Coordinates of C-alpha atoms in Angstrom, one line a residue:
M1 CA 0.0 0.0 0.0
N2 CA 1.4 3.4 -0.9
P3 CA 1.9 6.2 1.8
D4 CA -1.5 7.9 1.4
G5 CA -3.4 4.6 2.0
Y6 CA -4.7 4.2 -1.5
Q7 CA -4.4 0.6 -2.7
C8 CA -2.7 0.3 -6.1
P9 CA -3.3 -2.5 -8.6
I10 CA -0.1 -4.3 -9.5
L11 CA 1.3 -5.3 -12.9
L12 CA 3.9 -8.0 -12.8
I13 CA 5.9 -8.4 -16.0
V14 CA 8.2 -11.4 -16.4
V15 CA 10.5 -11.4 -19.5
D16 CA 11.7 -14.9 -19.9
G17 CA 15.5 -15.0 -20.1
L18 CA 16.1 -11.3 -19.6
R19 CA 19.5 -10.6 -18.2
A20 CA 20.1 -7.7 -15.8
S21 CA 22.7 -6.3 -18.2
D22 CA 20.2 -6.2 -21.0
L23 CA 18.0 -3.5 -19.4
T24 CA 20.2 -0.9 -21.3
K25 CA 18.8 -2.3 -24.5
M26 CA 15.2 -1.7 -23.5
P27 CA 14.6 2.0 -23.2
S28 CA 11.1 1.8 -21.6
V29 CA 12.2 -0.7 -19.0
A30 CA 15.4 1.2 -18.4
E31 CA 13.3 4.3 -17.8
L32 CA 11.3 2.5 -15.1
A33 CA 14.6 1.3 -13.5
R34 CA 16.0 4.8 -13.4
G35 CA 12.8 6.3 -12.0
G36 CA 12.0 3.6 -9.5
V37 CA 13.9 0.9 -7.6
S38 CA 16.4 -1.4 -9.3
Y39 CA 18.0 -4.3 -7.6
H40 CA 21.6 -5.1 -8.6
H41 CA 21.7 -8.4 -6.8
A42 CA 18.5 -10.2 -7.6
R43 CA 18.7 -13.9 -8.2
S44 CA 16.7 -16.7 -9.8
V45 CA 15.5 -19.8 -7.9
I46 CA 17.5 -23.0 -8.2
P47 CA 17.5 -24.6 -10.7
S48 CA 17.5 -21.4 -12.9
L49 CA 14.7 -22.7 -15.1
T50 CA 11.4 -21.3 -16.3
L51 CA 8.9 -23.6 -14.8
P52 CA 10.5 -23.7 -11.3
A53 CA 10.5 -19.9 -11.3
A54 CA 6.8 -19.7 -12.4
A55 CA 5.8 -22.1 -9.7
S56 CA 7.8 -20.1 -7.1
L57 CA 6.2 -16.8 -8.2
A58 CA 2.8 -18.5 -8.0
T59 CA 3.3 -19.8 -4.4
G60 CA 6.1 -17.7 -2.9
T61 CA 7.9 -21.0 -2.1
A62 CA 11.0 -22.7 -3.3
P63 CA 11.1 -25.5 -6.0
G64 CA 11.8 -27.9 -3.2
V65 CA 8.3 -27.1 -1.9
T66 CA 6.4 -26.9 -5.1
G67 CA 8.0 -30.1 -6.5
I68 CA 8.6 -28.3 -9.8
A69 CA 12.3 -28.8 -9.8
G70 CA 12.7 -28.5 -13.6
N71 CA 11.0 -28.0 -16.9
H72 CA 11.0 -31.8 -16.9
V73 CA 10.6 -33.8 -13.7
W74 CA 10.1 -37.3 -12.5
A75 CA 7.0 -38.0 -10.4
A76 CA 5.3 -41.2 -9.3
G77 CA 6.7 -43.2 -12.1
H78 CA 6.2 -40.6 -14.9
R79 CA 8.6 -38.4 -16.7
L80 CA 6.6 -35.2 -17.0
D81 CA 7.0 -32.1 -19.2
T82 CA 5.8 -29.3 -17.1
T83 CA 5.5 -27.0 -20.1
R84 CA 2.4 -29.0 -21.0
P85 CA -0.9 -28.4 -19.2
D86 CA -1.9 -32.1 -19.8
D87 CA 1.2 -33.3 -18.0
L88 CA 0.5 -30.8 -15.2
D89 CA -3.0 -32.1 -14.9
L90 CA -1.6 -35.6 -14.6
L91 CA 0.8 -34.3 -11.9
R92 CA -2.2 -32.7 -10.1
S93 CA -4.0 -36.1 -10.1
L94 CA -0.9 -37.9 -8.8
R95 CA -0.8 -35.4 -6.0
G96 CA -4.3 -35.9 -4.8
N97 CA -5.9 -33.4 -7.1
R98 CA -3.8 -30.5 -5.9
L99 CA -0.8 -29.3 -7.9
F100 CA 1.0 -27.6 -5.0
P101 CA 1.1 -28.6 -1.3
V102 CA 0.7 -25.0 -0.3
P103 CA -1.9 -22.3 -1.3
T104 CA -1.2 -20.3 -4.4
L105 CA -1.1 -16.5 -4.6
G106 CA -4.2 -16.7 -6.8
E107 CA -6.1 -18.7 -4.1
H108 CA -4.9 -16.3 -1.4
L109 CA -6.2 -13.3 -3.3
A110 CA -9.5 -15.0 -4.1
G111 CA -10.0 -15.7 -0.4
H112 CA -9.8 -12.0 0.2
G113 CA -12.0 -10.9 -2.6
R114 CA -9.2 -10.0 -4.9
T115 CA -8.5 -11.1 -8.5
L116 CA -5.3 -12.4 -10.2
V117 CA -5.2 -12.7 -14.0
A118 CA -2.2 -14.2 -15.7
V119 CA -1.6 -13.9 -19.4
G120 CA 1.4 -15.6 -21.0
T121 CA 3.1 -16.1 -24.3
G122 CA 5.6 -18.7 -23.1
S123 CA 4.5 -22.4 -22.9
N124 CA 0.9 -23.0 -21.8
G125 CA 2.3 -25.0 -18.8
C126 CA 4.1 -21.9 -17.7
S127 CA 0.9 -19.8 -18.0
M128 CA -1.0 -22.4 -16.1
L129 CA 1.5 -22.6 -13.2
L130 CA 1.2 -18.9 -12.6
N131 CA -2.4 -19.4 -11.5
P132 CA -3.3 -23.1 -11.4
G133 CA -6.4 -22.4 -9.3
A134 CA -8.0 -20.7 -12.2
I135 CA -9.6 -24.0 -13.2
N136 CA -11.5 -23.7 -9.9
G137 CA -12.5 -20.1 -10.4
H138 CA -9.6 -18.5 -8.5
G139 CA -8.9 -15.8 -11.0
V140 CA -8.0 -16.3 -14.7
V141 CA -5.2 -17.7 -16.8
I142 CA -4.7 -17.2 -20.5
G143 CA -1.9 -18.7 -22.6
A144 CA -1.3 -17.5 -26.2
R145 CA -0.2 -20.9 -27.6
P146 CA -2.5 -23.5 -29.2
F147 CA -4.0 -26.0 -26.9
R148 CA -6.1 -28.9 -28.2
D149 CA -8.7 -27.5 -30.6
D150 CA -8.2 -23.9 -29.5
A151 CA -5.7 -21.4 -30.7
F152 CA -4.9 -20.6 -27.1
Y153 CA -5.2 -21.9 -23.5
A154 CA -7.6 -20.4 -21.0
Q155 CA -9.2 -21.1 -17.6
P156 CA -11.9 -21.0 -16.3
E157 CA -14.1 -22.5 -19.0
R158 CA -16.2 -19.3 -19.3
V159 CA -13.1 -17.4 -20.3
R160 CA -12.2 -20.0 -22.9
R161 CA -15.8 -19.7 -24.4
R162 CA -15.6 -16.0 -24.3
L163 CA -12.4 -15.9 -26.3
A164 CA -13.5 -18.7 -28.7
G165 CA -12.5 -17.8 -32.3
S166 CA -9.6 -15.5 -31.2
T167 CA -6.4 -16.2 -33.1
P168 CA -3.1 -15.2 -31.6
H169 CA -1.1 -16.2 -34.6
T170 CA -2.5 -14.0 -37.4
T171 CA -1.3 -10.5 -36.5
G172 CA 1.4 -9.3 -38.8
G173 CA 5.0 -8.6 -37.8
P174 CA 7.3 -10.2 -35.3
F175 CA 5.9 -11.7 -32.0
P176 CA 2.2 -11.9 -33.0
E177 CA 1.5 -13.8 -29.7
L178 CA 2.7 -10.9 -27.6
D179 CA 0.7 -8.5 -29.7
W180 CA -2.4 -10.7 -29.1
A181 CA -1.6 -10.9 -25.3
V182 CA -1.3 -7.2 -25.0
D183 CA -4.6 -6.7 -26.9
I184 CA -6.3 -9.3 -24.7
V185 CA -5.2 -7.4 -21.6
V186 CA -6.3 -4.0 -22.9
D187 CA -9.5 -5.0 -24.7
Y188 CA -10.8 -7.8 -22.4
V189 CA -9.0 -8.3 -19.1
L190 CA -8.9 -4.8 -17.9
P191 CA -12.6 -3.9 -18.6
E192 CA -13.9 -7.3 -17.7
F193 CA -12.0 -8.1 -14.5
A194 CA -10.1 -5.0 -13.3
P195 CA -7.6 -7.3 -11.7
D196 CA -5.8 -6.5 -8.5
L197 CA -2.8 -8.3 -9.8
L198 CA -2.1 -8.7 -13.5
V199 CA 0.8 -10.9 -14.6
L200 CA 2.1 -10.7 -18.1
W201 CA 4.7 -13.3 -19.1
S202 CA 6.7 -12.8 -22.3
G203 CA 8.4 -15.9 -23.6
E204 CA 9.8 -14.5 -26.9
L205 CA 13.3 -13.6 -25.8
D206 CA 13.9 -17.0 -24.4
D207 CA 13.1 -18.7 -27.7
V208 CA 15.3 -16.3 -29.6
Q209 CA 18.3 -16.7 -27.3
H210 CA 18.1 -20.5 -27.3
D211 CA 18.5 -20.4 -31.0
N212 CA 21.0 -17.5 -31.4
G213 CA 22.7 -16.9 -28.0
V214 CA 23.0 -13.6 -26.2
D215 CA 24.6 -10.3 -27.3
C216 CA 23.8 -11.0 -31.0
P217 CA 21.7 -9.0 -33.5
A218 CA 18.8 -11.4 -33.2
S219 CA 18.5 -11.1 -29.4
D220 CA 19.1 -7.3 -29.5
A221 CA 16.3 -7.0 -32.0
A222 CA 14.0 -9.1 -29.8
L223 CA 14.7 -6.9 -26.8
A224 CA 13.7 -3.8 -28.7
E225 CA 10.5 -5.4 -30.0
I226 CA 9.5 -6.6 -26.6
D227 CA 10.3 -3.3 -25.0
R228 CA 8.0 -1.5 -27.4
R229 CA 5.1 -3.8 -26.6
L230 CA 5.7 -3.5 -22.9
R231 CA 5.6 0.3 -23.2
R232 CA 2.2 0.0 -24.9
L233 CA 1.0 -2.4 -22.2
I234 CA 2.1 -0.2 -19.3
D235 CA 0.7 2.9 -20.8
R236 CA -2.7 1.3 -21.4
V237 CA -2.8 -0.2 -18.0
R238 CA -2.0 3.1 -16.4
E239 CA -4.6 4.9 -18.5
N240 CA -7.2 2.7 -16.8
A241 CA -5.6 2.7 -13.4
P242 CA -3.1 5.6 -13.1
R243 CA -1.7 4.5 -9.8
T244 CA -0.7 1.0 -10.9
D245 CA 2.5 -0.4 -9.5
V246 CA 4.7 -2.1 -12.0
I247 CA 7.3 -4.8 -11.3
V248 CA 9.6 -6.1 -14.0
T249 CA 11.7 -9.2 -13.6
A250 CA 12.9 -12.4 -15.3
D251 CA 12.7 -16.1 -14.5
H252 CA 16.4 -16.7 -15.1
G253 CA 19.4 -15.2 -16.8
F254 CA 21.1 -16.7 -19.9
S255 CA 24.5 -18.0 -21.0
N256 CA 26.1 -19.0 -24.3
A257 CA 26.9 -22.6 -24.7
T258 CA 30.5 -23.7 -25.1
H259 CA 29.6 -27.4 -25.7
T260 CA 26.7 -29.8 -25.8
V261 CA 26.3 -32.7 -23.4
D262 CA 24.9 -35.9 -24.9
I263 CA 22.0 -37.1 -22.8
A264 CA 23.1 -40.7 -23.6
D265 CA 26.5 -40.0 -22.1
M266 CA 24.9 -38.9 -18.9
A267 CA 23.1 -42.2 -18.5
S268 CA 26.2 -44.2 -19.5
R269 CA 28.1 -42.8 -16.5
I270 CA 25.9 -44.7 -14.0
P271 CA 27.0 -48.4 -13.5
S272 CA 24.3 -50.7 -14.9
P273 CA 23.2 -52.3 -11.7
L274 CA 22.4 -48.8 -10.3
S275 CA 21.1 -47.2 -13.5
E276 CA 17.9 -49.2 -13.3
K277 CA 17.2 -47.6 -9.9
L278 CA 17.4 -44.0 -11.2
H279 CA 15.8 -41.6 -13.6
L280 CA 18.0 -38.9 -15.0
V281 CA 16.1 -35.9 -16.2
D282 CA 18.0 -33.4 -18.3
N283 CA 17.1 -29.7 -18.1
N284 CA 19.3 -27.8 -20.5
G285 CA 22.0 -26.4 -18.1
G286 CA 21.1 -28.7 -15.2
L287 CA 20.6 -32.4 -14.5
L288 CA 18.1 -33.8 -12.0
V289 CA 18.9 -37.2 -10.6
Y290 CA 15.8 -39.0 -9.2
A291 CA 15.7 -42.3 -7.3
R292 CA 12.8 -44.6 -8.4
T293 CA 12.8 -46.1 -4.9
P294 CA 14.6 -45.2 -1.7
L295 CA 18.3 -46.2 -2.0
P296 CA 20.9 -47.2 0.6
V297 CA 23.7 -44.6 1.2
A298 CA 26.3 -46.8 -0.5
D299 CA 24.3 -46.8 -3.7
V300 CA 23.7 -43.0 -3.6
D301 CA 27.4 -42.4 -3.1
A302 CA 28.3 -44.7 -6.0
I303 CA 25.9 -42.8 -8.2
L304 CA 27.2 -39.4 -7.2
D305 CA 30.8 -40.5 -7.5
A306 CA 30.1 -41.6 -11.1
V307 CA 28.4 -38.3 -11.9
M308 CA 31.2 -36.2 -10.4
S309 CA 33.7 -38.1 -12.5
A310 CA 32.1 -37.0 -15.7
E311 CA 33.9 -34.2 -17.5
W312 CA 30.7 -32.3 -18.1
S313 CA 29.6 -32.2 -14.4
G314 CA 29.9 -29.0 -12.4
P315 CA 28.7 -28.1 -9.0
T316 CA 26.7 -31.0 -7.6
F317 CA 24.2 -30.7 -4.7
A318 CA 22.9 -33.8 -2.9
E319 CA 21.6 -34.7 0.5
G320 CA 23.5 -36.9 3.0
S321 CA 26.4 -37.6 0.7
N322 CA 29.8 -38.8 1.7
V323 CA 31.3 -38.2 -1.7
P324 CA 34.1 -35.6 -1.7
G325 CA 33.2 -32.5 -3.8
V326 CA 29.4 -32.7 -3.3
L327 CA 27.6 -29.7 -1.7
S328 CA 24.5 -30.0 0.5
L329 CA 21.2 -29.9 -1.3
A330 CA 19.7 -28.5 1.9
D331 CA 21.5 -25.2 1.1
L332 CA 19.3 -24.9 -2.0
R333 CA 16.0 -26.2 -0.6
P334 CA 15.8 -26.0 3.2
H335 CA 12.1 -26.8 3.0
H336 CA 11.3 -29.6 0.6
R337 CA 8.9 -32.4 -0.3
P338 CA 10.1 -35.5 1.3
D339 CA 8.5 -37.8 -1.3
D340 CA 9.8 -36.3 -4.5
G341 CA 12.8 -38.7 -4.8
L342 CA 15.2 -36.0 -5.9
L343 CA 18.7 -37.2 -5.1
A344 CA 20.8 -34.5 -6.7
Y345 CA 21.0 -31.5 -8.9
V346 CA 24.0 -31.1 -11.2
S347 CA 25.0 -27.8 -12.8
L348 CA 26.6 -28.4 -16.2
T349 CA 29.2 -25.7 -15.8
Y350 CA 32.8 -25.7 -14.6
H351 CA 36.1 -24.0 -15.0
D352 CA 38.7 -26.0 -16.9
R353 CA 42.4 -26.4 -16.2
H354 CA 43.1 -23.1 -17.9
G355 CA 40.5 -21.3 -15.7
D356 CA 38.1 -20.8 -18.6
P357 CA 34.4 -21.3 -18.0
R358 CA 32.8 -24.3 -19.8
V359 CA 29.0 -24.1 -20.2
G360 CA 27.3 -27.3 -21.1
H361 CA 23.8 -27.6 -22.4
S362 CA 22.2 -31.0 -22.7
A363 CA 20.6 -32.4 -25.9
P364 CA 19.9 -35.9 -27.3
A365 CA 22.4 -37.1 -29.9
G366 CA 21.5 -35.9 -33.4
S367 CA 19.2 -33.1 -32.2
A368 CA 19.6 -29.4 -32.8
H369 CA 22.0 -27.9 -30.3
Y370 CA 21.1 -24.7 -28.4
A371 CA 23.3 -21.7 -28.9
G372 CA 22.4 -20.5 -25.4
G373 CA 20.5 -21.6 -22.4
H374 CA 20.2 -21.7 -18.6
G375 CA 19.6 -24.0 -15.7
S376 CA 23.0 -23.8 -14.1
T377 CA 24.5 -22.2 -11.0
S378 CA 26.6 -19.8 -13.0
S379 CA 26.2 -16.1 -12.3
D380 CA 25.1 -15.6 -15.9
D381 CA 22.1 -17.9 -15.3
M382 CA 21.4 -16.8 -11.7
H383 CA 21.5 -13.0 -12.1
I384 CA 18.2 -11.5 -13.0
P385 CA 16.8 -7.9 -13.2
L386 CA 14.2 -6.7 -10.6
V387 CA 12.6 -3.3 -11.2
L388 CA 9.8 -1.7 -9.1
H389 CA 8.1 1.4 -10.2
G390 CA 5.0 3.2 -9.1
P391 CA 3.3 5.2 -6.3
S392 CA 4.1 2.5 -3.7
F393 CA 7.9 2.6 -4.3
R394 CA 10.8 4.8 -3.8
T395 CA 12.1 6.9 -6.7
N396 CA 15.6 6.9 -8.3
H397 CA 16.9 4.2 -6.0
Q398 CA 19.4 1.4 -6.7
S399 CA 19.3 -1.3 -4.0
P400 CA 22.5 -3.2 -3.1
L401 CA 20.5 -5.8 -1.2
P402 CA 19.8 -9.3 -2.3
A403 CA 16.4 -10.4 -3.5
D404 CA 14.8 -13.4 -5.4
H405 CA 11.5 -14.8 -6.7
L406 CA 10.3 -15.7 -3.2
D407 CA 10.4 -12.1 -2.1
I408 CA 8.1 -10.9 -4.9
P409 CA 4.8 -12.6 -3.8
T410 CA 5.3 -11.5 -0.2
T411 CA 6.0 -7.9 -1.3
M412 CA 2.9 -7.9 -3.5
C413 CA 0.8 -9.1 -0.5
R414 CA 2.1 -6.3 1.5
L415 CA 1.3 -3.8 -1.2
M416 CA -2.3 -5.1 -1.3
D417 CA -2.5 -4.9 2.5
L418 CA -3.2 -8.6 2.7
P419 CA -2.1 -11.0 5.5
M420 CA 1.0 -12.9 4.7
P421 CA 0.4 -16.6 4.0
P422 CA 2.3 -18.7 6.5
A423 CA 3.8 -20.9 3.9
M424 CA 5.7 -18.0 2.2
P425 CA 9.2 -17.7 3.5
G426 CA 10.2 -14.7 1.3
R427 CA 10.9 -11.3 2.9
V428 CA 9.0 -8.1 2.1
L429 CA 11.2 -5.8 0.2
T430 CA 10.6 -3.0 2.7
E431 CA 13.7 -1.1 1.5
A432 CA 11.9 -0.4 -1.8
T433 CA 9.0 1.5 -0.2
P434 CA 9.1 5.2 1.1
R435 CA 7.5 4.4 4.4
D436 CA 10.3 1.8 5.2
S437 CA 13.1 3.5 3.4
N438 CA 15.2 3.6 6.6
N439 CA 15.1 -0.1 6.9
G440 CA 17.5 -2.6 5.4
T441 CA 20.6 -0.5 6.1
T442 CA 22.6 -3.4 7.6
P443 CA 24.6 -4.9 4.8
P444 CA 24.1 -8.6 4.0
K445 CA 26.5 -11.2 5.2
T446 CA 28.5 -13.3 2.7
R447 CA 29.2 -17.0 3.1
R448 CA 31.0 -19.6 1.2
A449 CA 30.5 -23.3 1.1
V450 CA 33.5 -25.2 -0.2
A451 CA 33.6 -28.9 -1.2
E452 CA 37.0 -30.4 -2.3
R453 CA 37.0 -33.5 -4.5
N454 CA 40.8 -33.3 -4.3
T455 CA 43.3 -30.5 -4.2
T456 CA 42.9 -29.7 -7.9
D457 CA 39.1 -30.0 -8.0
V458 CA 37.2 -27.6 -5.8
T459 CA 33.6 -26.5 -5.8
T460 CA 32.6 -23.2 -4.1
A461 CA 29.1 -21.9 -3.5
H462 CA 28.7 -18.2 -2.7
F463 CA 25.7 -17.1 -0.6
Q464 CA 24.3 -13.8 0.7
E465 CA 22.4 -13.8 4.0
F466 CA 20.0 -11.0 4.9
A467 CA 16.9 -10.6 7.0
G468 CA 16.6 -14.3 7.7
R469 CA 17.0 -15.3 4.0
Q470 CA 19.8 -17.1 2.3
Y471 CA 20.4 -16.3 -1.4
L472 CA 22.7 -18.4 -3.7
V473 CA 24.7 -15.9 -5.7
S474 CA 26.5 -18.6 -7.8
A475 CA 28.5 -21.8 -7.5
E476 CA 31.6 -22.8 -9.5
R477 CA 33.6 -25.9 -9.9
H478 CA 37.3 -25.3 -10.7
R479 CA 39.6 -28.1 -12.0
T480 CA 43.2 -27.0 -12.0

């Protein structure tokens, strides 16, 4: 809530794959950053992937709680693609007809007479995760990609029927889905729902950078195109509600690939008696290792030792391991689902014997290789922008404090003067608001966790600790 007590609606914009350094290439967003609050040390969740970030923004909890640890996961005997609503519906059924074990932000708002509308141009699974309760009438979700017989995805059913016949893919020029999404917000969502919280997720940059990498003509052109559309969206939203607060962020950063890791090679590293007990789920710059059934410690250690011996493996996080060089998974997910079977997360980045960074992205043999990607613990993948602009926020302020996705839902609840859901561990970004501008002056503490495989193979994780939160800055494995 802003200082004069007037409640502001909130527009949350997530640009998939936007790096903090790329704000200079987006004049409209850069203007918001200069005039509002900009965080220099905002970070993604772990792993730095789209669907885990969407689930964390929807719940205010870490991927270890949501159980969405990757864009692809293993659950109850199924390899699931969380970018697909059908697979998420299956996951919901496997979890007792509830996708998350905690209430979502959309449900929380609905319980207090407020409305969340999420509109996305990324995968429909991403759009769905932003407000999965829409199927039960807790707000609205609209995805701009085809789904079944429709040219889009929408919940609840009355919204799908209302938009029947709409075609996101026929507008001329680049990024027709984003044009359609902005039009839907302006022409339908605002007058029909007047949402208290509107989420717009733009997936275009991520697609371009996977194909072309970062800092190239194609990605620079995409940034400019997206920026122009965001300018139109913000202007139109503020024409309807002049006191709208705007928050701009990303789900993850991005890095150029130096090599591709063959998925078959990942599986071949596990000794055959143990490989049948596992399911390896590749996620671009990260690997998730799941146990099909509970395993004895000796088996887990043998698996982790095999993974750590692979040339492509970087920082490796696991629970209860005796293998040298492995960091504690508890540092990444202090609160987690005990039944998800996740043994380890492996970042596919390391520094070679010359000290040069090596960035691996996974792909099946013979498939097209990504030029760029994410999912690792590198600073490039972890560092994201976070901009807050509007009547509730300070002006012309650059914050040196850490922040991540878990802090955004709690801050939005505070802005809407709602009680804080007990399951949300994020902190309110009080240093960004005028009434609390004297808070947060104590600098964050820094901490390192070091794991030595041997004297020439050392993994170091860098953390910042502030206001009861721990933030992973980056983790690197150096082989000298």
